Amino acid sequence: MSAKRVKFLLALGLVGALGLASSATAQDRDRSSREGPGYGESRERTDASRYSERARKSDWERGKQELARALKMGEEKNFYRRELEKMGYQITATNYDKADYVEYEVVKGDQTWEVQIDLDKDSHKAKKVEISTNMWQAENTDRALKGKKASSRQTTRGNVRYSDRDRSKDWDRGKDELARVLKTGEERDSYRRQLEKMGYQITSVNSDKPDYVEYEVVKGDQTYEIQIDFDKNSRKANKVDVTTNMWKAEATERALASKEDKRKVSAPESRHESRPESRR
């Protein structure tokens, strides 16, 4: 075969390859256009150690125990603020600051807690101190967790809409509903179908292994982490946990922010601060 013919065939093959690549790119653009902005984000794959509640909860529990030991009841309000700062915790938001109740969001490193203190109106001393999850985080708390400088002006601002004590009742109802529906003994795809049927959006897949899958899901302004363990032989679930979702993937945060924006438009937030309902 002549050298000219070889060059011609090589050139022809290169043109064909470029044509296929261009066609594939066009198909991807067309698919993205059909799906709208954010195509693929609802199935975002994330680093499980970064967002997984199961992977990170043990460190959070140690912090909770440390706080519970130090913040004992029987002290006046200012004691708790001083003690938190002494322990290296940053108070990033004050959700409530009333004569009988104060609620702080605190951050240390990449962890956050909600400190709930009930005060006796006569003695002004704490009669109950709870260290809780901080699932609904004020903007200042979110900034601190992301390594950004928190605003000191916002630490004393009322942020009642972020109170876990206020909002946990609705969250618990959703958890109970999920626990009733997502029973063990099903194959993997069944759980996806059931979640979507219930109106939940799977915003992140934190883990997708033969023996374990972990989803972050959103419905309205609520989010949960679904943890499913599978039997390697039958490939059916032998354990299903519905838990908090404090460490949210970016796609989850975007979905919640979108719901919050819609809520503000349809029902402007009231300035009235009601007394939080006790969880117990």
Short mmCIF file of C-alpha atoms in Angstrom, two decimals:
data_model
loop_
_atom_site.label_atom_id
_atom_site.label_comp_id
_atom_site.label_asym_id
_atom_site.label_seq_id
_atom_site.Cartn_x
_atom_site.Cartn_y
_atom_site.Cartn_z
CA MET A 1 0.00 0.00 0.00
CA SER A 2 1.41 3.38 -0.96
CA ALA A 3 2.36 5.97 1.65
CA LYS A 4 -0.21 8.40 0.22
CA ARG A 5 -3.03 5.86 0.62
CA VAL A 6 -2.00 5.14 4.23
CA LYS A 7 -2.07 8.86 5.05
CA PHE A 8 -5.48 9.18 3.39
CA LEU A 9 -6.96 6.33 5.46
CA LEU A 10 -5.50 7.71 8.70
CA ALA A 11 -6.96 11.12 7.96
CA LEU A 12 -10.34 9.57 7.17
CA GLY A 13 -10.34 7.68 10.48
CA LEU A 14 -9.47 10.85 12.43
CA VAL A 15 -12.33 12.77 10.83
CA GLY A 16 -14.74 9.96 11.73
CA ALA A 17 -13.57 9.90 15.35
CA LEU A 18 -13.97 13.66 15.67
CA GLY A 19 -17.45 13.38 14.22
CA LEU A 20 -18.48 10.79 16.81
CA ALA A 21 -17.10 12.90 19.66
CA SER A 22 -18.94 15.95 18.38
CA SER A 23 -22.17 13.96 18.12
CA ALA A 24 -21.81 12.64 21.67
CA THR A 25 -21.19 16.16 22.99
CA ALA A 26 -24.26 17.43 21.17
CA GLN A 27 -26.34 14.60 22.65
CA ASP A 28 -25.10 15.50 26.14
CA ARG A 29 -26.02 19.15 25.58
CA ASP A 30 -29.44 18.13 24.30
CA ARG A 31 -30.02 15.87 27.30
CA SER A 32 -28.96 18.63 29.69
CA SER A 33 -31.34 21.01 27.94
CA ARG A 34 -34.24 18.56 28.31
CA GLU A 35 -33.53 17.95 31.98
CA GLY A 36 -33.01 21.63 32.77
CA PRO A 37 -30.25 23.24 34.86
CA GLY A 38 -28.65 21.02 37.45
CA TYR A 39 -29.01 17.82 35.39
CA GLY A 40 -27.50 14.96 37.34
CA GLU A 41 -27.32 16.89 40.60
CA SER A 42 -30.19 14.92 42.13
CA ARG A 43 -27.96 11.84 41.93
CA GLU A 44 -24.84 13.58 43.13
CA ARG A 45 -22.15 11.12 44.21
CA THR A 46 -20.37 12.33 47.31
CA ASP A 47 -17.58 11.33 49.64
CA ALA A 48 -19.33 9.28 52.33
CA SER A 49 -16.85 10.29 55.03
CA ARG A 50 -17.64 13.94 54.33
CA TYR A 51 -21.45 13.85 54.42
CA SER A 52 -22.35 10.50 55.99
CA GLU A 53 -24.12 10.71 59.33
CA ARG A 54 -23.02 7.15 60.11
CA ALA A 55 -19.38 8.02 59.46
CA ARG A 56 -19.34 11.27 61.45
CA LYS A 57 -21.86 10.77 64.27
CA SER A 58 -19.38 9.24 66.75
CA ASP A 59 -17.27 12.43 66.84
CA TRP A 60 -20.44 14.49 67.24
CA GLU A 61 -21.59 12.30 70.14
CA ARG A 62 -18.25 12.82 71.91
CA GLY A 63 -18.73 16.57 71.63
CA LYS A 64 -22.28 16.26 72.94
CA GLN A 65 -21.06 14.35 76.00
CA GLU A 66 -18.35 16.94 76.64
CA LEU A 67 -20.91 19.73 76.51
CA ALA A 68 -23.37 17.86 78.74
CA ARG A 69 -20.68 17.33 81.41
CA ALA A 70 -19.65 21.00 81.44
CA LEU A 71 -23.03 22.72 81.06
CA LYS A 72 -24.75 21.53 84.20
CA MET A 73 -28.00 23.04 85.39
CA GLY A 74 -28.18 25.38 88.38
CA GLU A 75 -26.19 28.24 86.86
CA GLU A 76 -27.25 31.66 85.59
CA LYS A 77 -27.44 32.44 81.87
CA ASN A 78 -24.10 34.24 81.50
CA PHE A 79 -22.25 31.25 82.95
CA TYR A 80 -23.13 29.11 79.93
CA ARG A 81 -21.89 31.66 77.41
CA ARG A 82 -18.59 32.02 79.27
CA GLU A 83 -18.20 28.26 79.63
CA LEU A 84 -18.84 27.64 75.94
CA GLU A 85 -16.24 30.20 74.91
CA LYS A 86 -13.78 28.81 77.45
CA MET A 87 -14.20 25.33 75.91
CA GLY A 88 -13.45 26.69 72.44
CA TYR A 89 -17.02 26.72 71.14
CA GLN A 90 -18.15 29.62 68.98
CA ILE A 91 -21.70 30.85 69.53
CA THR A 92 -22.81 31.51 65.97
CA ALA A 93 -26.51 32.19 66.56
CA THR A 94 -28.92 32.91 69.38
CA ASN A 95 -32.26 31.45 68.34
CA TYR A 96 -34.01 32.45 71.58
CA ASP A 97 -33.03 34.82 74.39
CA LYS A 98 -35.92 35.09 76.84
CA ALA A 99 -36.28 35.27 80.59
CA ASP A 100 -37.16 31.58 80.83
CA TYR A 101 -35.39 30.12 77.79
CA VAL A 102 -32.20 30.64 75.81
CA GLU A 103 -31.08 28.68 72.76
CA TYR A 104 -27.65 28.85 71.14
CA GLU A 105 -26.17 27.35 67.99
CA VAL A 106 -22.51 26.55 68.62
CA VAL A 107 -19.66 25.46 66.37
CA LYS A 108 -16.32 23.83 67.07
CA GLY A 109 -14.24 22.72 64.11
CA ASP A 110 -16.60 21.16 61.57
CA GLN A 111 -19.24 20.17 64.16
CA THR A 112 -22.31 22.01 65.42
CA TRP A 113 -24.78 21.55 68.27
CA GLU A 114 -27.85 23.33 69.61
CA VAL A 115 -27.72 24.21 73.31
CA GLN A 116 -31.19 24.57 74.86
CA ILE A 117 -31.40 26.07 78.36
CA ASP A 118 -34.65 26.41 80.35
CA LEU A 119 -34.38 29.00 83.15
CA ASP A 120 -36.36 29.37 86.36
CA LYS A 121 -38.13 32.75 86.29
CA ASP A 122 -37.58 33.39 89.99
CA SER A 123 -33.98 32.25 90.57
CA HIS A 124 -32.86 32.94 86.95
CA LYS A 125 -30.91 29.69 87.11
CA ALA A 126 -31.07 26.82 84.65
CA LYS A 127 -33.47 24.04 85.56
CA LYS A 128 -32.87 22.09 82.34
CA VAL A 129 -29.99 21.96 79.84
CA GLU A 130 -30.19 19.93 76.64
CA ILE A 131 -27.57 19.39 73.95
CA SER A 132 -29.39 18.68 70.72
CA THR A 133 -28.84 18.23 67.03
CA ASN A 134 -28.57 21.38 64.94
CA MET A 135 -30.28 20.33 61.74
CA TRP A 136 -31.70 23.76 60.89
CA GLN A 137 -28.66 25.99 60.88
CA ALA A 138 -28.61 29.78 60.83
CA GLU A 139 -26.68 31.37 57.98
CA ASN A 140 -23.94 32.42 60.39
CA THR A 141 -23.54 28.82 61.56
CA ASP A 142 -23.37 27.58 57.99
CA ARG A 143 -20.60 30.08 57.23
CA ALA A 144 -18.57 29.01 60.26
CA LEU A 145 -18.88 25.32 59.35
CA LYS A 146 -17.58 26.10 55.87
CA GLY A 147 -14.50 27.81 57.29
CA LYS A 148 -15.74 31.33 56.61
CA LYS A 149 -15.69 34.14 59.15
CA ALA A 150 -18.91 34.31 61.12
CA SER A 151 -20.51 37.70 61.75
CA SER A 152 -20.50 38.72 65.42
CA ARG A 153 -23.48 40.99 64.76
CA GLN A 154 -25.67 38.03 63.87
CA THR A 155 -24.95 35.96 66.99
CA THR A 156 -27.51 37.89 69.04
CA ARG A 157 -30.20 38.09 66.35
CA GLY A 158 -33.40 36.12 66.86
CA ASN A 159 -33.36 33.09 64.56
CA VAL A 160 -36.44 31.24 65.77
CA ARG A 161 -37.04 29.56 62.41
CA TYR A 162 -33.82 27.58 62.93
CA SER A 163 -34.79 26.15 66.32
CA ASP A 164 -34.59 22.35 66.43
CA ARG A 165 -36.89 22.33 69.45
CA ASP A 166 -39.56 24.17 67.48
CA ARG A 167 -39.26 22.14 64.30
CA SER A 168 -38.47 18.63 65.50
CA LYS A 169 -42.12 17.55 65.88
CA ASP A 170 -42.78 17.80 62.12
CA TRP A 171 -39.44 16.12 61.42
CA ASP A 172 -40.32 13.24 63.77
CA ARG A 173 -43.62 12.69 61.96
CA GLY A 174 -41.78 12.40 58.66
CA LYS A 175 -39.28 10.00 60.20
CA ASP A 176 -42.07 7.77 61.53
CA GLU A 177 -43.75 7.73 58.12
CA LEU A 178 -40.49 6.74 56.39
CA ALA A 179 -39.79 4.03 58.97
CA ARG A 180 -43.26 2.51 58.43
CA VAL A 181 -42.90 2.38 54.65
CA LEU A 182 -39.22 1.48 54.20
CA LYS A 183 -39.28 -2.00 55.71
CA THR A 184 -36.50 -4.57 55.55
CA GLY A 185 -36.58 -7.50 53.13
CA GLU A 186 -36.74 -5.51 49.88
CA GLU A 187 -34.21 -5.16 47.07
CA ARG A 188 -32.37 -1.89 46.44
CA ASP A 189 -34.51 -0.49 43.62
CA SER A 190 -37.65 -0.90 45.70
CA TYR A 191 -36.49 1.78 48.14
CA ARG A 192 -35.85 4.31 45.39
CA ARG A 193 -39.32 3.72 43.99
CA GLN A 194 -40.99 3.99 47.39
CA LEU A 195 -39.16 7.21 48.25
CA GLU A 196 -40.14 8.82 44.96
CA LYS A 197 -43.73 7.59 45.35
CA MET A 198 -43.86 9.27 48.78
CA GLY A 199 -42.73 12.56 47.24
CA TYR A 200 -39.13 12.50 48.44
CA GLN A 201 -36.32 13.75 46.22
CA ILE A 202 -33.06 11.79 46.43
CA THR A 203 -30.56 14.63 46.43
CA SER A 204 -27.38 12.71 47.17
CA VAL A 205 -26.05 9.16 47.17
CA ASN A 206 -23.38 9.15 49.88
CA SER A 207 -22.60 5.45 49.52
CA ASP A 208 -23.58 2.85 46.92
CA LYS A 209 -22.02 -0.53 47.73
CA PRO A 210 -23.30 -4.10 47.36
CA ASP A 211 -23.91 -4.31 51.12
CA TYR A 212 -24.78 -0.68 51.94
CA VAL A 213 -26.50 2.30 50.35
CA GLU A 214 -27.00 5.73 51.86
CA TYR A 215 -29.31 8.43 50.51
CA GLU A 216 -29.97 12.03 51.45
CA VAL A 217 -33.62 12.86 50.77
CA VAL A 218 -35.65 16.07 50.82
CA LYS A 219 -39.38 16.72 51.04
CA GLY A 220 -40.59 20.26 51.60
CA ASP A 221 -38.27 21.86 54.14
CA GLN A 222 -37.31 18.54 55.76
CA THR A 223 -34.32 16.31 55.06
CA TYR A 224 -33.37 12.82 56.22
CA GLU A 225 -30.56 10.35 55.73
CA ILE A 226 -31.66 6.84 54.71
CA GLN A 227 -29.16 4.11 55.62
CA ILE A 228 -29.83 0.65 54.18
CA ASP A 229 -27.72 -2.45 54.90
CA PHE A 230 -28.06 -5.39 52.49
CA ASP A 231 -27.43 -9.10 52.81
CA LYS A 232 -24.67 -9.97 50.33
CA ASN A 233 -26.30 -13.26 49.33
CA SER A 234 -29.99 -12.38 48.99
CA ARG A 235 -29.28 -8.71 48.11
CA LYS A 236 -32.23 -7.77 50.28
CA ALA A 237 -32.17 -5.22 53.08
CA ASN A 238 -31.56 -6.56 56.58
CA LYS A 239 -31.50 -3.12 58.24
CA VAL A 240 -33.05 0.26 57.40
CA ASP A 241 -32.31 3.37 59.48
CA VAL A 242 -33.92 6.78 59.04
CA THR A 243 -31.76 9.37 60.75
CA THR A 244 -30.81 13.04 60.92
CA ASN A 245 -28.99 14.72 58.05
CA MET A 246 -26.79 17.33 59.70
CA TRP A 247 -23.96 17.04 57.18
CA LYS A 248 -25.69 17.92 53.95
CA ALA A 249 -24.34 17.51 50.42
CA GLU A 250 -24.43 20.65 48.28
CA ALA A 251 -27.33 19.32 46.20
CA THR A 252 -29.34 18.81 49.40
CA GLU A 253 -28.61 22.35 50.55
CA ARG A 254 -29.70 23.70 47.18
CA ALA A 255 -32.97 21.74 47.30
CA LEU A 256 -33.73 23.01 50.81
CA ALA A 257 -32.83 26.59 49.87
CA SER A 258 -35.21 26.40 46.92
CA LYS A 259 -38.04 25.22 49.19
CA GLU A 260 -37.24 27.99 51.70
CA ASP A 261 -37.33 30.67 48.99
CA LYS A 262 -40.73 29.44 47.83
CA ARG A 263 -42.01 29.41 51.42
CA LYS A 264 -40.92 33.03 51.95
CA VAL A 265 -42.70 34.14 48.78
CA SER A 266 -45.96 32.36 49.63
CA ALA A 267 -45.95 33.18 53.37
CA PRO A 268 -43.70 36.05 54.54
CA GLU A 269 -42.04 35.22 57.83
CA SER A 270 -43.68 36.52 60.98
CA ARG A 271 -41.62 38.68 63.31
CA HIS A 272 -43.43 37.29 66.33
CA GLU A 273 -41.28 34.99 68.49
CA SER A 274 -43.36 32.35 70.22
CA ARG A 275 -42.18 30.31 73.16
CA PRO A 276 -40.72 27.03 71.84
CA GLU A 277 -42.66 23.90 72.58
CA SER A 278 -40.80 21.42 74.73
CA ARG A 279 -39.79 18.19 73.06
CA ARG A 280 -40.56 16.26 76.19
#
